Amino acid sequence: AKTQPAYFPPFQMGNLLSQAPLLPEFCRVPIQAKLCSFAGFSTHCVVAYDAEGPFGDGIQLGHFLTFLFLLAIGIAHFPYLTYGKGFWGQSMTITTAFYAIVTAFFAAFRGIFNISRPLLIGAALHNLAEWSMIIQVSQAMESSQRRYLLMAFMFILFIIHSVALLPTLSAGVLLEQWSGITLDFAMPLMFNYMWLWERQDFYYLPAVAHTIHLLFTILPLVFANFFVGETSWVSTFGLELAIYISAPLTHLLYLIWAVEFDKAKEKNKADGPVLKPHHVVQSPQWYLVAGAALGLVPLIGVPHFLGDCPRGSNPNACVPNPEFYGTTKVRVFPGFGEAFEDRIAHFDLINKGRAAPGNIAYELTRNLMDPNEYRFFERWESRESVLQWISGTPQEVFHKDPAIKSLMNGTHEASGYQYILDSECRNTVQGGFNVDVEATCEQVWNVVTDYNNDCTWIQGCVGVSVDPSNKNLRNLTMENGNIIVQELLSYNDNRLVYEYLSGSLVPGFKGTVTIAESIAPGKGCLVGLLFEIPKSGDWKENVETVYGYQQSVTIKYIEGIFQKKQAA
């Protein structure tokens, strides 16, 4: 066969907008919690970006490139450092080098672990560098800088331990974000005041750098959290691109300024002030107070203004949850319960299950009403994690250990369950009913699949005309003279799917007919009639219309027509 060349359609704005809307819905998407894993380490996290959307691959690459650029900028500080000067002789250059490297790993953690405790710890270390910068520009004497830097270190240590120990991730996020965004508002206020009001060109570069950092890195990071799952060009592509460009630019500007800052310090006497009086930022506490107040606007004010998105309003947010739930029922002989529990403990099955890759929860419980029945309850990241687990230790315990087999009254029964998508996440609504009829399934199917000639199973149909240009289309002539256009979509030995293209009771009606042997006394076949209609217009009213018609008319008609077919 001749291979067709690859086709690349020409650039058109319409093509781009078909992949994602320009703007998101201006509401806050509910957070999506999951388990994030990397290199054998797993942690609970909240989704920070749309990895599965049309920009997913680009976002992953953006995190990786940002990590590389920031790491390179951090390493680029090293030639400006001189061994033997110590920390205080080149404190700002060391601080900004640390600042860039920590931010590089922050980008990596966000790409791998999304919003999680590792990310928050990285953010706290990022803030330690910012505290060091504030202290160095606001304290003229080295002794004061030492004292305040120690206090800042203890404060960051408190934040890190709090983030690690708080019972909920959301509490840790709020604590770290507020403490961090306080600095990110305070520093532009401080540097811009010194540059624009005090006419100190010495602060031009940090004023520009941290203004960029606030407007194009920090605020986009915060706002992106509100629209996760609601993919759009502005909220996904635009905010992420701003972060990837602004973060390296900020740290490049800080590298240039840090070198100049340390050179300025060298001009002062070793036992005197490390900064000239007119370079010292006065009363930094007031900038911090203002930063704390302004930080509440994006953290609390903006989400309150946006409000929560209605459930199911955004199809992109309805992402299938891969987590897997399992239950295993085990019955033991009367009086052997404790022996069974001790044998399970001998194999350390519960702890091994909890430590298995991909496990979220693993518990053994006993039936309060029947002490001879036990159930294992399990929760896993994915079905693949379960399959990997059951081929190991459970196989050894339940299939190879003769002691367990002698305690169990029968075999163990395992069941698995996965999340279902909320009905509101679907673009169509489905319904249907089953009817037991006297005719055999063969008789029913002979009528339903006689597509060219027979439409008697459709109430009111008196004639069939197949479209000569498309054998899957037929016109159904009804008793009242109306014409219904029906398209055959698919069928096999027990299932036929069709759609009404025009003339149906409700717009967009798609139907399915199924057959199965009936188990009802005196009946021959169980006929299933399913329907599916789009969620558009007055779709809820349309659903009730279809159900009402089926219950009042269709069921009786199907019972009657296939009773006659059997008799014939």
Coordinates of C-alpha atoms in Angstrom, one line a residue:
A1 CA 0.0 0.0 0.0
K2 CA 1.2 3.5 -0.8
T3 CA 1.9 5.5 2.3
Q4 CA 0.2 8.9 2.4
P5 CA 2.5 11.9 3.3
A6 CA 1.9 13.5 6.7
Y7 CA -0.4 16.5 6.5
F8 CA 0.2 19.6 8.6
P9 CA -2.8 21.9 8.4
P10 CA -2.1 25.6 7.9
F11 CA -2.0 27.9 11.0
Q12 CA -5.4 29.2 11.8
M13 CA -6.6 30.9 15.0
G14 CA -9.8 28.8 14.7
N15 CA -7.7 25.6 14.9
L16 CA -6.0 26.9 18.1
L17 CA -9.2 27.9 19.7
S18 CA -10.8 24.5 19.0
Q19 CA -8.1 22.9 21.2
A20 CA -8.9 25.2 24.2
P21 CA -11.0 28.4 24.8
L22 CA -9.2 31.7 25.0
L23 CA -10.5 32.5 28.5
P24 CA -11.5 30.2 31.4
E25 CA -14.8 30.4 33.2
F26 CA -14.2 32.9 36.0
C27 CA -14.8 30.6 38.9
R28 CA -12.6 28.6 41.2
V29 CA -12.4 24.9 40.1
P30 CA -12.6 22.5 43.1
I31 CA -9.2 21.1 44.0
Q32 CA -8.2 17.7 42.7
A33 CA -6.3 15.6 45.3
K34 CA -4.3 12.6 44.3
L35 CA -1.1 10.7 45.1
C36 CA 2.1 11.9 43.4
S37 CA 5.0 9.5 43.0
F38 CA 8.5 9.6 41.8
A39 CA 11.5 7.2 42.1
G40 CA 9.6 5.1 44.7
F41 CA 8.6 8.1 46.9
S42 CA 4.9 8.9 47.1
T43 CA 3.1 11.8 48.8
H44 CA -0.4 13.2 48.8
C45 CA -0.7 16.2 46.6
V46 CA -3.1 18.6 44.9
V47 CA -3.1 19.0 41.1
A48 CA -1.2 22.2 40.1
Y49 CA -1.5 22.1 36.3
D50 CA -3.3 20.3 33.5
A51 CA -0.9 17.5 32.6
E52 CA -3.5 15.7 30.5
G53 CA -4.8 18.7 28.5
P54 CA -3.7 20.0 25.1
F55 CA -0.8 21.9 26.8
G56 CA 0.3 18.9 29.0
D57 CA 3.5 18.0 27.2
G58 CA 4.5 21.6 26.9
I59 CA 4.0 22.2 30.7
Q60 CA 6.1 19.2 31.6
L61 CA 8.9 20.4 29.3
G62 CA 8.5 24.0 30.6
H63 CA 9.2 22.8 34.2
F64 CA 12.2 20.9 33.1
L65 CA 13.7 23.8 31.1
T66 CA 13.0 26.2 33.9
F67 CA 14.8 23.9 36.3
L68 CA 17.8 23.8 34.0
F69 CA 17.9 27.5 33.4
L70 CA 17.7 28.4 37.1
L71 CA 20.2 25.8 38.0
A72 CA 22.6 27.2 35.4
I73 CA 22.1 30.7 36.8
G74 CA 22.8 29.5 40.3
I75 CA 26.0 27.8 39.1
A76 CA 26.9 31.0 37.2
H77 CA 27.4 32.7 40.6
F78 CA 30.3 30.5 41.5
P79 CA 33.0 32.3 39.5
Y80 CA 32.2 35.5 41.4
L81 CA 32.8 33.8 44.8
T82 CA 36.3 33.8 46.3
Y83 CA 37.5 31.1 48.6
G84 CA 38.7 32.7 51.9
K85 CA 36.4 35.6 52.0
G86 CA 33.8 33.7 54.0
F87 CA 30.1 34.2 53.9
W88 CA 29.9 37.8 55.1
G89 CA 32.5 39.0 52.6
Q90 CA 30.2 37.9 49.7
S91 CA 26.9 37.3 51.5
M92 CA 24.6 38.7 48.8
T93 CA 26.1 36.6 46.0
I94 CA 25.9 33.5 48.1
T95 CA 22.3 34.3 49.0
T96 CA 21.2 34.8 45.4
A97 CA 23.1 31.7 44.3
F98 CA 21.2 29.7 46.9
Y99 CA 18.0 31.6 45.9
A100 CA 18.4 30.5 42.2
I101 CA 19.3 26.8 43.0
V102 CA 16.4 26.4 45.5
T103 CA 14.0 27.9 43.0
A104 CA 15.2 25.5 40.4
F105 CA 14.3 22.6 42.6
F106 CA 11.0 24.3 43.4
A107 CA 10.3 24.1 39.6
A108 CA 11.2 20.4 39.6
F109 CA 9.1 19.6 42.6
R110 CA 6.1 21.4 41.1
G111 CA 6.5 19.5 37.9
I112 CA 6.8 16.1 39.7
F113 CA 4.8 16.4 42.9
N114 CA 2.4 19.2 42.1
I115 CA 1.3 21.1 45.2
S116 CA 2.6 18.9 48.0
R117 CA 4.7 19.0 51.1
P118 CA 8.0 18.7 49.2
L119 CA 7.0 21.7 47.2
L120 CA 6.1 23.7 50.3
I121 CA 9.4 22.8 51.9
G122 CA 11.1 24.1 48.8
A123 CA 9.1 27.3 48.9
A124 CA 10.1 27.8 52.6
L125 CA 13.8 27.5 51.7
H126 CA 13.1 29.9 48.8
N127 CA 11.7 32.4 51.4
L128 CA 14.8 31.9 53.5
A129 CA 16.9 33.5 50.7
E130 CA 14.4 36.4 50.6
W131 CA 14.6 37.0 54.3
S132 CA 18.4 37.0 54.0
M133 CA 18.2 39.7 51.3
I134 CA 15.8 41.9 53.4
I135 CA 18.1 41.6 56.4
Q136 CA 21.2 42.5 54.4
V137 CA 19.7 45.7 53.0
S138 CA 18.0 46.8 56.3
Q139 CA 20.8 46.2 58.8
A140 CA 24.0 48.3 58.4
M141 CA 26.1 46.3 60.9
E142 CA 27.3 42.8 60.4
S143 CA 26.5 41.8 64.0
S144 CA 22.8 42.8 63.5
Q145 CA 22.7 40.9 60.3
R146 CA 24.0 37.7 62.1
R147 CA 21.3 38.0 64.8
Y148 CA 18.4 38.6 62.4
L149 CA 19.5 35.9 60.0
L150 CA 19.5 33.4 62.9
M151 CA 16.0 34.5 63.7
A152 CA 14.9 34.1 60.1
F153 CA 16.5 30.6 60.0
M154 CA 14.5 29.6 63.1
F155 CA 11.3 31.0 61.6
I156 CA 11.8 29.1 58.4
L157 CA 12.6 25.9 60.4
F158 CA 9.2 26.4 62.2
I159 CA 7.4 26.8 58.8
I160 CA 9.1 23.6 57.5
H161 CA 8.2 21.5 60.5
S162 CA 4.6 22.9 60.5
V163 CA 4.2 22.1 56.9
A164 CA 5.5 18.5 57.5
L165 CA 3.4 17.9 60.6
L166 CA 0.1 19.7 60.0
P167 CA -2.7 17.0 59.6
T168 CA -4.0 18.5 56.3
L169 CA -2.1 19.6 53.2
S170 CA -4.4 22.6 52.8
A171 CA -3.4 24.0 56.2
G172 CA 0.3 23.7 55.2
V173 CA -0.4 25.4 51.9
L174 CA -2.2 28.4 53.5
L175 CA 0.6 28.8 56.1
E176 CA 3.4 28.7 53.7
Q177 CA 1.7 30.7 51.0
W178 CA 0.8 33.6 53.3
S179 CA 4.3 33.7 54.9
G180 CA 5.9 33.6 51.4
I181 CA 3.6 36.1 49.6
T182 CA 4.1 38.5 52.5
L183 CA 7.8 38.7 51.4
D184 CA 6.9 38.8 47.7
F185 CA 4.7 41.9 48.2
A186 CA 7.1 43.6 50.8
M187 CA 10.2 43.4 48.7
P188 CA 8.9 45.2 45.6
L189 CA 7.4 47.9 47.9
M190 CA 10.8 48.2 49.7
F191 CA 13.0 48.3 46.6
N192 CA 10.8 50.5 44.5
Y193 CA 10.5 53.0 47.4
M194 CA 14.3 53.2 47.7
W195 CA 14.7 53.5 43.9
L196 CA 11.8 55.8 43.0
W197 CA 11.2 57.8 46.2
E198 CA 14.7 57.9 47.7
R199 CA 16.3 58.2 44.3
Q200 CA 18.7 55.4 45.0
D201 CA 19.7 53.9 41.7
F202 CA 21.5 51.2 43.7
Y203 CA 18.1 49.5 44.1
Y204 CA 17.0 49.8 40.4
L205 CA 17.8 46.1 39.6
P206 CA 16.2 44.5 42.6
A207 CA 13.2 46.7 42.2
V208 CA 12.7 45.6 38.6
A209 CA 13.7 41.9 39.5
H210 CA 11.2 41.5 42.3
T211 CA 8.4 43.4 40.6
I212 CA 8.8 40.9 37.7
H213 CA 8.9 38.1 40.3
L214 CA 5.7 39.2 41.9
L215 CA 3.6 40.0 38.8
F216 CA 4.8 37.2 36.5
T217 CA 5.8 34.4 38.7
I218 CA 4.1 34.5 42.1
L219 CA 0.7 35.8 41.2
P220 CA 0.4 33.5 38.1
L221 CA 1.4 30.5 40.4
V222 CA -1.4 31.5 42.8
F223 CA -4.0 32.2 40.1
A224 CA -3.2 29.0 38.1
N225 CA -4.3 27.0 41.2
F226 CA -7.9 28.4 40.8
F227 CA -8.3 27.2 37.2
V228 CA -6.7 23.7 37.3
G229 CA -8.7 21.5 35.0
E230 CA -10.3 24.5 33.2
T231 CA -7.9 24.6 30.3
S232 CA -7.7 27.8 28.4
W233 CA -5.1 29.8 26.5
V234 CA -4.9 32.5 29.2
S235 CA -5.2 30.4 32.4
T236 CA -3.0 27.5 31.2
F237 CA -0.7 28.6 28.4
G238 CA -0.4 32.2 29.4
L239 CA 0.1 31.9 33.1
E240 CA 2.6 28.9 32.8
L241 CA 4.5 30.7 30.0
A242 CA 4.8 33.8 32.3
I243 CA 6.2 31.7 35.0
Y244 CA 8.8 29.9 32.8
I245 CA 10.1 33.2 31.4
S246 CA 10.0 35.5 34.5
A247 CA 11.7 33.1 36.9
P248 CA 15.0 32.9 35.1
L249 CA 14.9 36.6 34.2
T250 CA 14.4 37.5 37.9
H251 CA 17.4 35.5 39.1
L252 CA 19.6 36.7 36.3
L253 CA 18.9 40.3 37.4
Y254 CA 19.6 39.4 41.0
L255 CA 22.9 37.8 40.0
I256 CA 24.1 41.1 38.4
W257 CA 22.9 43.1 41.4
A258 CA 24.3 40.8 44.0
V259 CA 27.8 41.1 42.6
E260 CA 27.5 44.9 42.6
F261 CA 26.1 44.8 46.2
D262 CA 29.1 42.8 47.5
K263 CA 31.6 45.1 45.7
A264 CA 29.9 48.1 47.4
K265 CA 30.4 46.4 50.8
E266 CA 34.1 46.0 50.2
K267 CA 34.5 49.8 50.0
N268 CA 33.5 50.1 53.7
K269 CA 35.8 49.4 56.6
A270 CA 35.7 45.9 58.0
D271 CA 34.7 47.1 61.4
G272 CA 32.3 49.7 60.2
P273 CA 28.8 49.6 58.6
V274 CA 28.7 47.2 55.7
L275 CA 26.3 49.6 53.9
K276 CA 26.4 53.3 53.5
P277 CA 23.6 55.1 55.5
H278 CA 21.7 56.2 52.4
H279 CA 21.6 52.6 51.1
V280 CA 20.0 51.2 54.3
V281 CA 16.3 50.4 54.1
Q282 CA 14.6 51.9 57.1
S283 CA 11.8 50.3 59.1
P284 CA 11.4 47.1 57.1
Q285 CA 8.7 45.9 59.5
W286 CA 6.2 48.3 57.9
Y287 CA 6.8 46.8 54.4
L288 CA 6.3 43.4 55.9
V289 CA 3.0 44.5 57.5
A290 CA 1.9 46.0 54.2
G291 CA 3.0 42.8 52.4
A292 CA 1.0 40.6 54.7
A293 CA -2.1 42.7 54.2
L294 CA -1.7 42.8 50.4
G295 CA -1.0 39.0 50.3
L296 CA -4.5 38.3 51.6
V297 CA -6.0 39.7 48.4
P298 CA -4.9 36.9 46.0
L299 CA -5.0 34.2 48.7
I300 CA -8.5 35.0 50.1
G301 CA -10.1 37.9 48.3
V302 CA -9.7 36.7 44.7
P303 CA -11.1 33.1 45.3
H304 CA -13.9 34.6 47.3
F305 CA -14.7 37.0 44.5
L306 CA -14.5 34.2 41.9
G307 CA -16.7 31.7 43.8
D308 CA -16.8 28.0 43.2
C309 CA -17.5 26.5 39.8
P310 CA -20.7 24.5 39.6
R311 CA -20.0 20.7 39.6
G312 CA -19.7 19.3 36.1
S313 CA -19.7 22.7 34.4
N314 CA -16.3 22.1 33.0
P315 CA -15.7 18.8 31.2
N316 CA -12.0 19.1 31.5
A317 CA -12.3 18.9 35.3
C318 CA -14.1 15.6 35.0
V319 CA -10.9 13.5 34.8
P320 CA -11.3 9.8 35.6
N321 CA -9.7 8.9 38.9
P322 CA -7.4 5.9 38.4
E323 CA -7.5 4.9 42.1
F324 CA -8.6 1.4 42.8
Y325 CA -10.6 0.0 45.7
G326 CA -10.5 -3.7 46.6
T327 CA -12.3 -5.9 49.1
T328 CA -11.4 -9.5 49.9
K329 CA -13.8 -11.6 52.0
V330 CA -12.4 -14.5 54.0
R331 CA -14.4 -16.9 56.1
V332 CA -12.8 -19.0 58.8
F333 CA -14.0 -22.0 60.7
P334 CA -15.9 -21.2 64.0
G335 CA -13.4 -20.4 66.8
F336 CA -10.4 -20.0 64.5
G337 CA -10.6 -16.2 64.1
E338 CA -7.7 -15.4 66.4
A339 CA -5.6 -18.1 64.9
F340 CA -6.2 -16.5 61.4
E341 CA -5.3 -13.1 62.7
D342 CA -2.1 -14.4 64.2
R343 CA -1.2 -16.2 61.0
I344 CA -1.7 -12.9 59.0
A345 CA 0.5 -11.1 61.5
H346 CA 3.1 -13.8 61.1
F347 CA 3.5 -12.9 57.4
D348 CA 3.3 -9.2 58.3
L349 CA 0.7 -8.9 55.5
I350 CA -0.9 -5.6 56.6
N351 CA 2.4 -3.7 57.0
K352 CA 3.7 -5.1 53.7
G353 CA 0.5 -4.1 51.9
R354 CA 0.8 -0.6 53.2
A355 CA 4.4 -0.4 52.2
A356 CA 3.7 -1.8 48.7
P357 CA 4.3 0.6 45.7
G358 CA 1.1 2.5 45.0
N359 CA -0.8 1.6 48.2
I360 CA -2.9 4.2 49.9
A361 CA -4.6 2.2 52.5
Y362 CA -4.7 -1.5 53.6
E363 CA -6.8 -2.7 56.5
L364 CA -8.1 -6.0 57.9
T365 CA -11.5 -5.9 59.6
R366 CA -13.8 -8.4 61.3
N367 CA -17.6 -8.6 60.8
L368 CA -19.4 -7.5 64.0
M369 CA -22.4 -9.6 63.3
D370 CA -20.4 -12.7 62.1
P371 CA -17.1 -13.1 63.9
N372 CA -16.1 -15.8 61.4
E373 CA -16.0 -13.4 58.5
Y374 CA -13.1 -11.0 57.7
R375 CA -12.7 -8.4 55.0
F376 CA -9.6 -6.8 53.7
F377 CA -10.2 -3.2 52.5
E378 CA -7.6 -1.8 50.1
R379 CA -7.0 1.4 48.3
W380 CA -4.5 1.8 45.5
E381 CA -3.2 4.4 43.1
S382 CA -4.1 2.3 40.1
R383 CA -5.2 -1.1 39.0
E384 CA -1.7 -1.9 37.9
S385 CA -0.5 -1.4 41.5
V386 CA -3.0 -4.0 42.7
L387 CA -1.9 -6.5 40.1
Q388 CA 1.7 -6.1 41.1
W389 CA 0.8 -6.6 44.7
I390 CA -1.4 -9.7 44.4
S391 CA 1.2 -11.5 42.5
G392 CA 3.6 -11.3 45.4
T393 CA 2.9 -11.6 49.2
P394 CA -0.9 -12.5 48.9
Q395 CA 0.0 -15.3 46.5
E396 CA 2.4 -16.7 49.1
V397 CA -0.1 -16.3 52.0
F398 CA -3.4 -17.5 50.5
H399 CA -2.3 -20.0 47.9
K400 CA 1.0 -21.5 49.3
D401 CA 0.6 -21.6 53.0
P402 CA -1.1 -24.8 54.2
A403 CA -1.8 -23.3 57.7
I404 CA -4.0 -20.5 56.2
K405 CA -5.8 -22.9 54.0
S406 CA -6.7 -25.1 57.0
L407 CA -8.1 -22.1 58.9
M408 CA -10.2 -20.8 56.0
N409 CA -13.8 -22.1 55.5
G410 CA -13.7 -22.0 51.7
T411 CA -11.7 -19.8 49.3
H412 CA -11.3 -16.0 49.7
E413 CA -13.5 -13.8 47.5
A414 CA -11.9 -10.7 46.0
S415 CA -13.7 -7.8 44.4
G416 CA -12.4 -4.6 42.8
Y417 CA -14.0 -1.2 42.4
Q418 CA -13.0 2.1 40.7
Y419 CA -14.5 5.6 40.8
I420 CA -17.2 6.5 38.4
L421 CA -17.5 9.9 36.8
D422 CA -20.3 12.1 38.1
S423 CA -23.3 12.1 35.8
E424 CA -22.9 15.9 35.4
C425 CA -19.5 15.3 33.8
R426 CA -21.2 13.6 30.7
N427 CA -22.5 15.5 27.7
T428 CA -25.4 13.2 27.3
V429 CA -28.0 11.5 29.6
Q430 CA -29.0 7.9 29.3
G431 CA -32.1 6.0 30.3
G432 CA -34.0 2.9 29.5
F433 CA -36.1 -0.1 30.5
N434 CA -36.4 -3.8 30.1
V435 CA -39.5 -5.7 28.9
D436 CA -40.2 -9.4 29.3
V437 CA -42.0 -10.7 26.2
E438 CA -43.5 -14.1 25.2
A439 CA -41.7 -14.3 21.9
T440 CA -38.3 -16.0 21.6
C441 CA -35.2 -13.9 21.3
E442 CA -34.7 -15.3 17.8
Q443 CA -38.2 -14.1 16.8
V444 CA -37.6 -10.6 18.3
W445 CA -34.3 -10.3 16.6
N446 CA -35.6 -11.3 13.2
V447 CA -38.0 -8.3 13.4
V448 CA -35.6 -5.7 14.8
T449 CA -32.8 -6.5 12.3
D450 CA -35.0 -6.7 9.2
Y451 CA -33.9 -3.1 8.5
N452 CA -35.0 -2.9 4.9
N453 CA -38.6 -4.2 5.4
D454 CA -39.9 -4.3 8.9
C455 CA -40.6 -1.4 11.4
T456 CA -43.5 -2.9 13.3
W457 CA -41.5 -2.8 16.6
I458 CA -41.7 1.0 16.4
Q459 CA -45.1 2.1 17.4
G460 CA -47.0 4.0 14.6
C461 CA -44.7 3.0 11.8
V462 CA -46.5 1.8 8.7
G463 CA -43.8 1.9 6.0
V464 CA -40.0 1.7 5.4
S465 CA -38.0 3.3 2.6
V466 CA -34.2 2.7 2.6
D467 CA -32.0 5.4 1.2
P468 CA -30.4 4.0 -2.0
S469 CA -27.2 6.0 -1.5
N470 CA -26.8 5.0 2.1
K471 CA -28.1 1.6 3.2
N472 CA -27.8 2.6 6.9
L473 CA -30.4 5.3 6.4
R474 CA -34.1 4.7 6.2
N475 CA -37.3 6.8 6.2
L476 CA -40.0 5.6 8.5
T477 CA -43.6 6.6 7.5
M478 CA -45.8 7.1 10.5
E479 CA -49.6 6.7 10.8
N480 CA -50.0 10.5 11.1
G481 CA -48.1 11.0 7.8
N482 CA -44.8 12.2 9.5
I483 CA -41.5 11.0 8.3
I484 CA -38.7 9.9 10.7
V485 CA -35.2 9.5 9.4
Q486 CA -33.4 6.7 11.2
E487 CA -29.7 5.8 10.9
L488 CA -28.4 2.4 11.8
L489 CA -25.1 2.9 13.7
S490 CA -24.1 -0.7 14.6
Y491 CA -25.5 -4.1 15.4
N492 CA -24.4 -7.6 16.3
D493 CA -26.1 -10.8 17.6
N494 CA -27.8 -9.2 20.5
R495 CA -27.4 -5.4 20.3
L496 CA -28.5 -2.8 17.7
V497 CA -27.8 0.9 18.0
Y498 CA -29.6 3.6 15.9
E499 CA -30.2 7.3 15.9
Y500 CA -33.2 9.4 14.8
L501 CA -31.8 12.2 12.6
S502 CA -35.2 14.0 12.3
G503 CA -38.8 13.6 13.3
S504 CA -38.2 12.0 16.7
L505 CA -40.0 12.8 19.9
V506 CA -37.0 14.7 21.3
P507 CA -34.0 16.1 19.4
G508 CA -30.8 14.0 19.2
F509 CA -32.4 10.8 20.3
K510 CA -30.1 7.7 20.1
G511 CA -31.5 4.3 20.9
T512 CA -30.2 0.8 21.6
V513 CA -32.1 -2.5 21.5
T514 CA -30.7 -5.5 23.3
I515 CA -31.9 -9.1 23.8
A516 CA -31.3 -11.7 26.4
E517 CA -33.0 -14.9 27.5
S518 CA -35.8 -14.2 30.0
I519 CA -35.9 -15.9 33.4
A520 CA -39.4 -14.7 34.1
P521 CA -42.0 -17.6 34.1
G522 CA -43.9 -17.9 30.8
K523 CA -41.6 -15.3 29.0
G524 CA -39.2 -16.0 26.2
C525 CA -37.0 -12.9 25.8
L526 CA -35.9 -9.9 27.8
V527 CA -35.9 -6.9 25.5
G528 CA -33.8 -3.9 26.6
L529 CA -34.6 -0.5 25.2
L530 CA -32.0 2.1 26.0
F531 CA -31.9 5.8 25.0
E532 CA -29.4 8.6 25.0
I533 CA -30.1 12.3 24.4
P534 CA -27.7 15.3 24.5
K535 CA -27.6 17.7 27.5
S536 CA -28.7 20.7 25.5
G537 CA -31.8 22.9 25.6
D538 CA -34.5 21.6 28.0
W539 CA -32.8 18.2 28.3
K540 CA -34.2 17.4 31.7
E541 CA -37.7 17.9 30.3
N542 CA -36.8 15.8 27.3
V543 CA -35.7 12.9 29.6
E544 CA -39.0 13.0 31.4
T545 CA -40.9 13.1 28.1
V546 CA -39.1 10.0 26.9
Y547 CA -39.6 8.1 30.2
G548 CA -43.3 9.1 30.3
Y549 CA -43.9 8.0 26.7
Q550 CA -42.1 4.7 27.3
Q551 CA -43.9 3.8 30.5
S552 CA -47.4 4.8 29.2
V553 CA -47.1 3.6 25.6
T554 CA -43.9 1.8 24.5
I555 CA -43.8 -1.0 27.2
K556 CA -47.4 -2.1 26.5
Y557 CA -46.8 -1.9 22.7
I558 CA -43.7 -4.0 22.8
E559 CA -45.4 -6.6 25.0
G560 CA -48.3 -6.7 22.6
I561 CA -46.4 -6.9 19.3
F562 CA -44.1 -9.7 20.4
Q563 CA -47.0 -11.6 21.9
K564 CA -48.5 -11.6 18.4
K565 CA -45.3 -12.5 16.8
Q566 CA -45.1 -15.7 18.9
A567 CA -48.6 -16.6 18.1
A568 CA -48.0 -16.1 14.4

